[in-house]
Amino acid sequence: MANFGFSDLRLVNPYGVAFREAVSAVGGAHVLQTARVFATVAEAIADCSLVVGTSAAQRRELQQPVESLQVGIGQIRDHSGRVGLMFGSEKFGLSNDDMSFCHALISIPTNPETPSMNLGQAVAVCLYELVRGADNQISRQSVIETVSGEEAERLTQMLLEVLEQSGYTNRITAVSTEQKIRRWLRRLRLSRRDTPLLLGILRQVLWKIGKR
């Protein structure tokens, strides 16, 4: 991260070893020392209006399309708001629940016989691709400000409440339904101006359901 000029490192339930005192990252100690720790993915990406996850796309049925590295990085460059680039652990990668918070997934092209990469290397490849084309960005005249992660999650939870109160969801399918709804809302790429309208609609629906 320090090599390519990035410093906002966010960790979700990191390994208990004191990572802030690590001395192996020459010139990058400040990234570790200022890293922020969060209990959940939702909290970590609350201010991000675009979240792009990374996956080797191996031995798993993914619920979102996986873009090439070039396409995914292009989406990040074109986005006007804060972007979160999400990586999983080296051993397990991102879980299905983690990926439900993502607007898109990208994969680094590797030899099919050796698809898994060291986490640090994967981060370096993605950030290199991001900065090497930064000078070629095309400025746009009109920019639509999309909802933040916090706003998207508020919409998700309220919509889930509507679905539960209406009898659409049940205990058996609750987890998978939550992930589907979260992915669906992020695919819509709603603008921030849409949020008050949708929240108002959902509140009215809940009020009507409660009066039945």
CSV table of N, CA, C and O in Angstrom, one decimal, residues 45 47-53 72-85 101-104 146-149 186 189:
chain,number,residue,atom,x,y,z
A,45,ILE,N,-17.0,-0.7,5.7
A,45,ILE,CA,-17.3,-0.1,4.4
A,45,ILE,C,-18.4,0.9,4.4
A,45,ILE,O,-19.0,1.3,3.4
A,47,ASP,N,-18.7,4.1,4.7
A,47,ASP,CA,-18.6,5.3,4.0
A,47,ASP,C,-18.2,5.1,2.5
A,47,ASP,O,-17.9,6.1,1.8
A,48,CYS,N,-18.2,3.9,2.1
A,48,CYS,CA,-17.8,3.6,0.7
A,48,CYS,C,-19.1,3.4,-0.2
A,48,CYS,O,-20.0,2.6,0.1
A,49,SER,N,-19.1,4.1,-1.3
A,49,SER,CA,-20.2,4.0,-2.2
A,49,SER,C,-20.0,3.0,-3.3
A,49,SER,O,-20.9,2.7,-4.1
A,50,LEU,N,-18.8,2.5,-3.4
A,50,LEU,CA,-18.5,1.4,-4.3
A,50,LEU,C,-17.5,0.4,-3.6
A,50,LEU,O,-16.5,0.9,-3.0
A,51,VAL,N,-17.9,-0.9,-3.5
A,51,VAL,CA,-17.0,-1.9,-2.9
A,51,VAL,C,-16.7,-3.0,-3.9
A,51,VAL,O,-17.7,-3.6,-4.5
A,52,VAL,N,-15.5,-3.2,-4.2
A,52,VAL,CA,-15.1,-4.2,-5.2
A,52,VAL,C,-14.3,-5.3,-4.4
A,52,VAL,O,-13.3,-5.0,-3.8
A,53,GLY,N,-14.8,-6.5,-4.5
A,53,GLY,CA,-14.1,-7.6,-3.9
A,53,GLY,C,-13.2,-8.4,-4.8
A,53,GLY,O,-13.3,-8.3,-6.0
A,72,GLY,N,-12.5,-4.3,-13.8
A,72,GLY,CA,-12.8,-3.9,-12.5
A,72,GLY,C,-12.1,-2.6,-12.0
A,72,GLY,O,-12.7,-1.7,-11.4
A,73,ILE,N,-10.8,-2.6,-12.4
A,73,ILE,CA,-10.0,-1.4,-12.0
A,73,ILE,C,-10.6,-0.1,-12.7
A,73,ILE,O,-10.6,1.0,-12.2
A,74,GLY,N,-11.0,-0.3,-14.0
A,74,GLY,CA,-11.6,0.8,-14.7
A,74,GLY,C,-12.8,1.3,-14.0
A,74,GLY,O,-13.0,2.5,-14.0
A,75,GLN,N,-13.7,0.4,-13.5
A,75,GLN,CA,-14.8,0.9,-12.7
A,75,GLN,C,-14.5,1.7,-11.5
A,75,GLN,O,-15.1,2.7,-11.2
A,76,ILE,N,-13.4,1.3,-10.9
A,76,ILE,CA,-12.9,2.0,-9.7
A,76,ILE,C,-12.5,3.4,-10.1
A,76,ILE,O,-12.8,4.4,-9.4
A,77,ARG,N,-11.7,3.5,-11.2
A,77,ARG,CA,-11.2,4.8,-11.6
A,77,ARG,C,-12.3,5.7,-12.0
A,77,ARG,O,-12.2,6.9,-11.8
A,78,ASP,N,-13.4,5.2,-12.6
A,78,ASP,CA,-14.5,6.0,-13.1
A,78,ASP,C,-15.4,6.5,-11.9
A,78,ASP,O,-16.2,7.4,-12.1
A,79,HIS,N,-15.3,5.8,-10.8
A,79,HIS,CA,-16.2,6.2,-9.7
A,79,HIS,C,-15.8,7.5,-9.0
A,79,HIS,O,-14.6,7.7,-8.7
A,80,SER,N,-16.7,8.3,-8.7
A,80,SER,CA,-16.4,9.6,-8.1
A,80,SER,C,-16.3,9.6,-6.6
A,80,SER,O,-15.8,10.5,-6.0
A,81,GLY,N,-17.0,8.6,-5.9
A,81,GLY,CA,-17.0,8.5,-4.5
A,81,GLY,C,-15.9,7.7,-3.9
A,81,GLY,O,-14.9,7.3,-4.6
A,82,ARG,N,-16.0,7.4,-2.6
A,82,ARG,CA,-15.0,6.6,-1.9
A,82,ARG,C,-15.2,5.1,-2.3
A,82,ARG,O,-16.3,4.6,-2.3
A,83,VAL,N,-14.1,4.4,-2.6
A,83,VAL,CA,-14.1,3.0,-3.0
A,83,VAL,C,-13.4,2.2,-2.0
A,83,VAL,O,-12.3,2.5,-1.5
A,84,GLY,N,-14.0,1.0,-1.7
A,84,GLY,CA,-13.3,0.0,-0.9
A,84,GLY,C,-12.9,-1.2,-1.7
A,84,GLY,O,-13.7,-1.7,-2.5
A,85,LEU,N,-11.6,-1.6,-1.7
A,85,LEU,CA,-11.1,-2.7,-2.4
A,85,LEU,C,-10.9,-3.8,-1.3
A,85,LEU,O,-10.1,-3.7,-0.4
A,101,PHE,N,-21.6,-7.8,0.3
A,101,PHE,CA,-21.5,-6.3,0.5
A,101,PHE,C,-20.8,-5.7,-0.8
A,101,PHE,O,-20.6,-4.4,-0.8
A,102,CYS,N,-20.4,-6.5,-1.7
A,102,CYS,CA,-19.6,-6.0,-2.9
A,102,CYS,C,-20.6,-5.6,-4.0
A,102,CYS,O,-21.5,-6.3,-4.3
A,103,HIS,N,-20.2,-4.5,-4.7
A,103,HIS,CA,-21.0,-4.2,-5.9
A,103,HIS,C,-20.4,-5.0,-7.1
A,103,HIS,O,-21.2,-5.2,-8.1
A,104,ALA,N,-19.2,-5.4,-7.1
A,104,ALA,CA,-18.6,-6.1,-8.1
A,104,ALA,C,-17.4,-7.0,-7.6
A,104,ALA,O,-16.9,-6.7,-6.5
A,146,THR,N,-23.4,8.0,-5.7
A,146,THR,CA,-24.1,6.8,-5.3
A,146,THR,C,-24.2,6.7,-3.8
A,146,THR,O,-23.4,7.4,-3.1
A,147,VAL,N,-25.1,5.9,-3.3
A,147,VAL,CA,-25.2,5.7,-1.8
A,147,VAL,C,-24.0,5.1,-1.2
A,147,VAL,O,-23.3,4.3,-1.8
A,148,SER,N,-23.7,5.5,0.0
A,148,SER,CA,-22.6,5.0,0.8
A,148,SER,C,-23.0,3.6,1.3
A,148,SER,O,-24.1,3.1,1.2
A,149,GLY,N,-22.0,2.9,1.8
A,149,GLY,CA,-22.2,1.5,2.3
A,149,GLY,C,-23.2,1.6,3.5
A,149,GLY,O,-24.0,0.7,3.7
A,186,ARG,N,-27.1,-3.4,-4.2
A,186,ARG,CA,-25.8,-2.9,-4.7
A,186,ARG,C,-25.7,-2.9,-6.2
A,186,ARG,O,-25.1,-2.0,-6.8
A,189,ARG,N,-27.0,0.3,-8.0
A,189,ARG,CA,-26.2,1.5,-8.0
A,189,ARG,C,-27.1,2.7,-7.8
A,189,ARG,O,-27.1,3.7,-8.6
